[in-house]
mmCIF file of C-alpha atoms in Angstrom:
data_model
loop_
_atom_site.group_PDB
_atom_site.id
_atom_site.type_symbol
_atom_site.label_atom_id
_atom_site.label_comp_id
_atom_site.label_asym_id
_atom_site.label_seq_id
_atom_site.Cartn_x
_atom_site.Cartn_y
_atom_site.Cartn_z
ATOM 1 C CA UNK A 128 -207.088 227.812 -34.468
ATOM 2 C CA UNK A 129 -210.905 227.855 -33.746
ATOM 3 C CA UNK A 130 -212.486 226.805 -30.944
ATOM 4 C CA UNK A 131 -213.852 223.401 -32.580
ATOM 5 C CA UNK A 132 -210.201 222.448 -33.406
ATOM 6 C CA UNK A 133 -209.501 223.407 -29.662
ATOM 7 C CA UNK A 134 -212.081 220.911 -28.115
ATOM 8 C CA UNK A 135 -211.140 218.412 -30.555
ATOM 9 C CA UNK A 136 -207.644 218.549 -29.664
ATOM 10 C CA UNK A 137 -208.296 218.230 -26.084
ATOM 11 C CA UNK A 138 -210.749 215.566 -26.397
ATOM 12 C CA UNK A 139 -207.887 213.973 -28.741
ATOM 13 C CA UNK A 140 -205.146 214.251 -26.022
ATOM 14 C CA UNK A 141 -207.600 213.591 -23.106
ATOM 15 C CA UNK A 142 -208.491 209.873 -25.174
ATOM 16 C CA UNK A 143 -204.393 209.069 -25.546
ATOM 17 C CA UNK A 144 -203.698 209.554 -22.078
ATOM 18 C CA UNK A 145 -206.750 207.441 -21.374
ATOM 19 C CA UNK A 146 -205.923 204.971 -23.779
ATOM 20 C CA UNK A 147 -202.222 204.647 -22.353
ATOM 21 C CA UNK A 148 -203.325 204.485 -18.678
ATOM 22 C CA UNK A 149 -205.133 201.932 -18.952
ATOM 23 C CA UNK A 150 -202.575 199.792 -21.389
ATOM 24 C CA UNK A 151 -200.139 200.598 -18.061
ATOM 25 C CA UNK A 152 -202.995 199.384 -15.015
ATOM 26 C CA UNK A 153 -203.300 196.496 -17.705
ATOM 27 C CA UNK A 154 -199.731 195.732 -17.947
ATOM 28 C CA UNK A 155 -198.729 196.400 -14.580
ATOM 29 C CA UNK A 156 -201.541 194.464 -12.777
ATOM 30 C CA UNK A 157 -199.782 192.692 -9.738
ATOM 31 C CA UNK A 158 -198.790 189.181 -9.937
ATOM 32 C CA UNK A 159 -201.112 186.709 -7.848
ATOM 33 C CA UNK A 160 -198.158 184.415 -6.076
ATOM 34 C CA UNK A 161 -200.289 183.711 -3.203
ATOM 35 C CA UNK A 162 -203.297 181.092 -3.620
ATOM 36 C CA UNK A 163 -205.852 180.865 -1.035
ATOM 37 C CA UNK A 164 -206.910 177.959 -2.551
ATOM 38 C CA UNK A 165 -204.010 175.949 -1.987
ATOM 39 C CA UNK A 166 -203.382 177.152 1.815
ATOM 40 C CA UNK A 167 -207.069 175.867 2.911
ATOM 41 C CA UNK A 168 -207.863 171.829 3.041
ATOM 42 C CA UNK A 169 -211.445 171.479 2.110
ATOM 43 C CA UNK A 170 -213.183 168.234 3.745
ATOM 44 C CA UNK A 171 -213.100 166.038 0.252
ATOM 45 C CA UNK A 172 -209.226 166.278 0.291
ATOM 46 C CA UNK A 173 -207.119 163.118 0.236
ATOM 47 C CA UNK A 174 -204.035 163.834 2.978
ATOM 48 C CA UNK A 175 -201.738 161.985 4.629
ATOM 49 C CA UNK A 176 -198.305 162.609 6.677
ATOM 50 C CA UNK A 177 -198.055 165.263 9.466
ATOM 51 C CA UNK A 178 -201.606 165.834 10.866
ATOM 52 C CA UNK A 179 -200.725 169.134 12.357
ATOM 53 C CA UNK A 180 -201.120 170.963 8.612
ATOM 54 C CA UNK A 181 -198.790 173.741 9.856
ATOM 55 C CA UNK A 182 -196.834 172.696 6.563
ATOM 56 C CA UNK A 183 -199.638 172.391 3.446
ATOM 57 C CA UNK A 184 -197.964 170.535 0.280
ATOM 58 C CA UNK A 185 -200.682 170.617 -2.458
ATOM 59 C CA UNK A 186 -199.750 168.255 -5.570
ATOM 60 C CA UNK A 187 -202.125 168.715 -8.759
ATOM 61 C CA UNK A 188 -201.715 165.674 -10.504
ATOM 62 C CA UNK A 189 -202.412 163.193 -13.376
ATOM 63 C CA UNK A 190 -202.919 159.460 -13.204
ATOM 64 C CA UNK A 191 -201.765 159.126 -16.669
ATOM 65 C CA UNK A 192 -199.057 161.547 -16.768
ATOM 66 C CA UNK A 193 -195.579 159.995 -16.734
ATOM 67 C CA UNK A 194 -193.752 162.970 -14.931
ATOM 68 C CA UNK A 195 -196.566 162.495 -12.136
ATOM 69 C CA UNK A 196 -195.887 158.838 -12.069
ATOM 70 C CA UNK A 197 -191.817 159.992 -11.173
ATOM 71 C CA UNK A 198 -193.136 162.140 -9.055
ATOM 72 C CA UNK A 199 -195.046 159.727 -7.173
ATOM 73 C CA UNK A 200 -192.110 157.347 -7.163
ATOM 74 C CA UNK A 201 -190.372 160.334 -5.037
ATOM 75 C CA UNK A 202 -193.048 160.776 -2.451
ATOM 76 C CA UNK A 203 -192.692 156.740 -2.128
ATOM 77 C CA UNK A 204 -189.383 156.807 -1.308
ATOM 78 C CA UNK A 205 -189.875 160.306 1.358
ATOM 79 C CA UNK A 206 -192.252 157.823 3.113
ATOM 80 C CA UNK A 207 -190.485 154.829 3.093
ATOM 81 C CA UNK A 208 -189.578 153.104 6.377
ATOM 82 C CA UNK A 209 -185.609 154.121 7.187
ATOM 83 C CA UNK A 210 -185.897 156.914 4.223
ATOM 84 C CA UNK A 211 -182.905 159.502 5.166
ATOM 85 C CA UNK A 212 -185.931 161.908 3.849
ATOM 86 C CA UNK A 213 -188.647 160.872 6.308
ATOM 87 C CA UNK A 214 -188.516 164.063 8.889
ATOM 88 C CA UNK A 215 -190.183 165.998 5.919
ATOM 89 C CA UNK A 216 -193.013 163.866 6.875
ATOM 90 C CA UNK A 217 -193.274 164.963 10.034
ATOM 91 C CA UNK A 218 -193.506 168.254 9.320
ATOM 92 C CA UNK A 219 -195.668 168.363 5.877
ATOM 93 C CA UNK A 220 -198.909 167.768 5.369
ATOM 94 C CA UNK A 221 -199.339 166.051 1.799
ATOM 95 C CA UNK A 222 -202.275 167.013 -0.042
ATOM 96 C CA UNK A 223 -203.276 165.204 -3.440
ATOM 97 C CA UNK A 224 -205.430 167.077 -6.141
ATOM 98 C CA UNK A 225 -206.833 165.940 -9.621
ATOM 99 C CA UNK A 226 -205.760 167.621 -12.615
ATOM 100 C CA UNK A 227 -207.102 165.712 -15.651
ATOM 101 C CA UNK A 228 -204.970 166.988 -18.898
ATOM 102 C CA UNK A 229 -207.432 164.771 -21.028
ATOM 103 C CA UNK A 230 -206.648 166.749 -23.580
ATOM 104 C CA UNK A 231 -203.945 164.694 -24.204
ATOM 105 C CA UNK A 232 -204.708 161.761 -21.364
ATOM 106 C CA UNK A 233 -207.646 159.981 -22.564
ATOM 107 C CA UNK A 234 -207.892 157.756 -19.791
ATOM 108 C CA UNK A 235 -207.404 160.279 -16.807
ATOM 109 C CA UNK A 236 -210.687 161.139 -15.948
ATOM 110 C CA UNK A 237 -211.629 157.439 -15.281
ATOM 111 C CA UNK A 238 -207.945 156.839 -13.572
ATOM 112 C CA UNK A 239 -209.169 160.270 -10.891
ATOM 113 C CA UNK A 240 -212.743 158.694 -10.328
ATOM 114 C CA UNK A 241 -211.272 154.774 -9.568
ATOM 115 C CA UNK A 242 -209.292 156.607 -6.687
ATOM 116 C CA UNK A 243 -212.027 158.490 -5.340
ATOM 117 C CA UNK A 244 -214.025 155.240 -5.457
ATOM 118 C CA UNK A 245 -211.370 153.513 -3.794
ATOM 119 C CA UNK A 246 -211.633 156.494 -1.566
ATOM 120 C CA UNK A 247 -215.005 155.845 -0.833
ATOM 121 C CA UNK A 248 -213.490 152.906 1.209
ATOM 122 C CA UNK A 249 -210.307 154.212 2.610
ATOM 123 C CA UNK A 250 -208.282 152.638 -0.140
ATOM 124 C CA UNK A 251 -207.290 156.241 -1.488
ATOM 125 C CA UNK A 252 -203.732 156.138 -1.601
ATOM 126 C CA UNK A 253 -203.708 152.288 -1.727
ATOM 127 C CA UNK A 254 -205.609 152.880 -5.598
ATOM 128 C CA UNK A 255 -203.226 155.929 -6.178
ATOM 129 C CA UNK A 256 -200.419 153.620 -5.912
ATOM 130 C CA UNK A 257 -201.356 150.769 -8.522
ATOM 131 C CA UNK A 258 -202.820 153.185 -10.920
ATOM 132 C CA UNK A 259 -199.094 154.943 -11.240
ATOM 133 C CA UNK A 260 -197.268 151.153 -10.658
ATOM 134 C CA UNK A 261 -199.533 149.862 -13.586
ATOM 135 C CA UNK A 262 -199.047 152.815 -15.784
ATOM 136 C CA UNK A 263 -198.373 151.429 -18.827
ATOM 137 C CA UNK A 264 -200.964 148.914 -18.524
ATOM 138 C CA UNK A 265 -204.005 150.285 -18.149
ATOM 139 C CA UNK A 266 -203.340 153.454 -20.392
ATOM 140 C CA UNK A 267 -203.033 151.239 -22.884
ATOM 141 C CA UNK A 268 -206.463 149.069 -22.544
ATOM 142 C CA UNK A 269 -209.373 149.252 -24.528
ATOM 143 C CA UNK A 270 -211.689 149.290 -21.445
ATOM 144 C CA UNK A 271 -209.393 149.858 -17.791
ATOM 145 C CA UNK A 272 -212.536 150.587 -15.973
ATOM 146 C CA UNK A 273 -214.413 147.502 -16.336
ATOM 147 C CA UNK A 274 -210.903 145.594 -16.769
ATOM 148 C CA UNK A 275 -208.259 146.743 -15.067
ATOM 149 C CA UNK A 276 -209.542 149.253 -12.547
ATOM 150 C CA UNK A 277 -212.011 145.981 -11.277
ATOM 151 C CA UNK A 278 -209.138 144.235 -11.119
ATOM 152 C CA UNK A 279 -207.138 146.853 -8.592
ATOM 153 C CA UNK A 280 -210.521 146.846 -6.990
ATOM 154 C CA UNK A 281 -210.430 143.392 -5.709
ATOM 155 C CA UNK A 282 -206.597 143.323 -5.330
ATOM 156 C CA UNK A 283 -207.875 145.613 -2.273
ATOM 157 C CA UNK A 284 -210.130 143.364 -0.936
ATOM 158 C CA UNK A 285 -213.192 146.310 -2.035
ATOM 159 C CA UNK A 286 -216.938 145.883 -2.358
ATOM 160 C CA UNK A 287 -216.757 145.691 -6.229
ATOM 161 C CA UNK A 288 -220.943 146.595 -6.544
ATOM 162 C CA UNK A 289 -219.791 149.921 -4.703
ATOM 163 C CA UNK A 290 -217.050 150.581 -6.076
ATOM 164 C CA UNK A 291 -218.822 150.263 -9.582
ATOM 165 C CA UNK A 292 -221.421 152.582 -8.356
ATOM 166 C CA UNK A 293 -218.770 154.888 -6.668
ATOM 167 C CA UNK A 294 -216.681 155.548 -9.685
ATOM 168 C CA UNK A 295 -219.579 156.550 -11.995
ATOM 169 C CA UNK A 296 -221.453 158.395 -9.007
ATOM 170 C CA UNK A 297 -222.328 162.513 -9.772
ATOM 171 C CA UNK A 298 -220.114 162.801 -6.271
ATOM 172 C CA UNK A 299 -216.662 161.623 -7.398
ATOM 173 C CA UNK A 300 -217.083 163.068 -10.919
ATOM 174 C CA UNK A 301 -217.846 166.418 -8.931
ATOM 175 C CA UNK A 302 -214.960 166.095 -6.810
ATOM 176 C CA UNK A 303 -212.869 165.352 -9.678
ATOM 177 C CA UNK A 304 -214.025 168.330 -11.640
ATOM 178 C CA UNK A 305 -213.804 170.563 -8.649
ATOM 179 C CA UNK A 306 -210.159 170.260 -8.068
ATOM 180 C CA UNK A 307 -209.481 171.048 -11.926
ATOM 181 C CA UNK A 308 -211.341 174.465 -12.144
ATOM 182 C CA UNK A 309 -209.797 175.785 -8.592
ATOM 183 C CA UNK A 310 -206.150 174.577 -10.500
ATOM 184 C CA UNK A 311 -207.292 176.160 -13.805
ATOM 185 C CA UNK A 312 -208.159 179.410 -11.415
ATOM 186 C CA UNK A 313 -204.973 179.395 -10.417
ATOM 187 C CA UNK A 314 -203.039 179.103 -13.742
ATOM 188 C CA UNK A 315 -202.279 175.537 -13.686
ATOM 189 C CA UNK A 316 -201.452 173.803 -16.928
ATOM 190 C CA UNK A 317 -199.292 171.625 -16.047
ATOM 191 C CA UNK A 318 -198.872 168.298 -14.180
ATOM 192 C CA UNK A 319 -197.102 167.781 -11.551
ATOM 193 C CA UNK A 320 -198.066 171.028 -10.340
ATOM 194 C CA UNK A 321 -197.204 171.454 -6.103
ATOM 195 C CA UNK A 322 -198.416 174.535 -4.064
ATOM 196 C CA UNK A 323 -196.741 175.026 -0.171
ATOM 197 C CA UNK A 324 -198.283 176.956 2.002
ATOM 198 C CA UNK A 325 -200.278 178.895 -1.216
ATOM 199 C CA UNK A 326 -197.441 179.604 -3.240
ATOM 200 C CA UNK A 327 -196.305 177.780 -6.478
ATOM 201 C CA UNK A 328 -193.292 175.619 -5.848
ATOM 202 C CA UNK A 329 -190.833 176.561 -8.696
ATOM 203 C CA UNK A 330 -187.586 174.182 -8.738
ATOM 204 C CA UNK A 331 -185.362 171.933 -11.169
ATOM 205 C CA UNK A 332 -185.114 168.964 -10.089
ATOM 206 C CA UNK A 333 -186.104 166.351 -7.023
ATOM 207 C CA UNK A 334 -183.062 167.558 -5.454
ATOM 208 C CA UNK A 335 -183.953 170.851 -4.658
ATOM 209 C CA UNK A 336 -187.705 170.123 -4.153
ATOM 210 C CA UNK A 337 -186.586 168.100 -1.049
ATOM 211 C CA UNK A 338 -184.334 170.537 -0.291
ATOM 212 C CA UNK A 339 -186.360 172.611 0.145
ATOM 213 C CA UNK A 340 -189.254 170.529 2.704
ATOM 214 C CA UNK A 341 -186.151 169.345 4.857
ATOM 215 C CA UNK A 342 -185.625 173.850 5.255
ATOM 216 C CA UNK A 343 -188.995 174.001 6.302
#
């Protein structure tokens, strides 16, 4: 064996083990389980039951989506007034976040900026409810914002003119936009998608999600 057939087996063997270290850093990168992003409130964020935040329960959601709508139906009844579920209240702060799929929800960017409108005027969560109540209605009109979104609108007593200049403002489409790249960032593709305390909630059914805030 010459001494060019050396050096080019070397080089050779030097370029596998290379090749395979890096397949293994690739494979074996560690697993991000722990989201800063969904431990911090920033000041735009929508909360509401304990104030004390010692809990954080971060909900990525869709207006349009009907598992979000069940969802929502289950934080109702948490809330309710004589709810056997209401000390998880007491102890979790609630957090809601848009995630627009509008690849498949054509209507849930509008749906995200009529809440943040409504937001505009402390009618946040007053919106959020009659968007997922009316459903059915609205994701199947021709025109919900200057229809049925109007109509919600005045249903809360809101200052329409602001409200129309609210929900086509640069600010709530921001907003709106914001919370789906930190949830993209974070691997979300789904909806509803809930974070506590930073870490993905993973369970199979309502059961065990309350469960699980009652343990806290």
């Amino acid at each position: 064996m010459n001494k060019n057939t050396i050096i080019i087996s070397i080089v050779s063997v030097l370029g596998t083990f290379l090749l395979l270290f890096g397949v293994y850093k690739l494979v074996n990168q560690p697993v991000v389980t722990d989201f800063s992003q969904a431990k911090q409130l920033k000041a735009n964020d929508h909360t509401k039951w304990s104030s004390d935040k010692k809990n954080v329960l971060i909900e990525y959601s869709d207006f349009q989506c009907p598992a979000c709508k069940n969802a929502h139906n289950v934080l109702k009844a948490i809330e309710a007034s004589g709810s056997a579920d209401f000390e998880i209240t007491k102890k979790v702060t609630f957090v809601y976040r848009h995630f627009p799929l509008t690849q498949i929800h054509d209507k849930a960017n509008v749906a995200a900026y009529a809440a943040e409108a409504a937001g505009k005027q402390d009618k946040f969560w007053e919106m959020t409810d009659l968007l997922f109540d009316n459903q059915q209605t609205w994701k199947e009109s021709n025109n919900p914002q200057e229809k049925d979104f109007i109509n919600y609108a005045k249903e809360l007593k809101l200052d329409l003119e602001k409200f129309k200049k609210d929900i086509d403002s640069s600010e709530v489409k921001n907003k709106v936009a914001e919370d789906l790249r930190e949830a993209e960032q974070m691997g979300v593709s789904s909806t509803p998608t809930f974070f506590l305390n930073g870490q993905k909630v993973e369970v199979n059914s309502f059961d065990e999600f309350k469960k699980m805030l009652k343990n806290l």
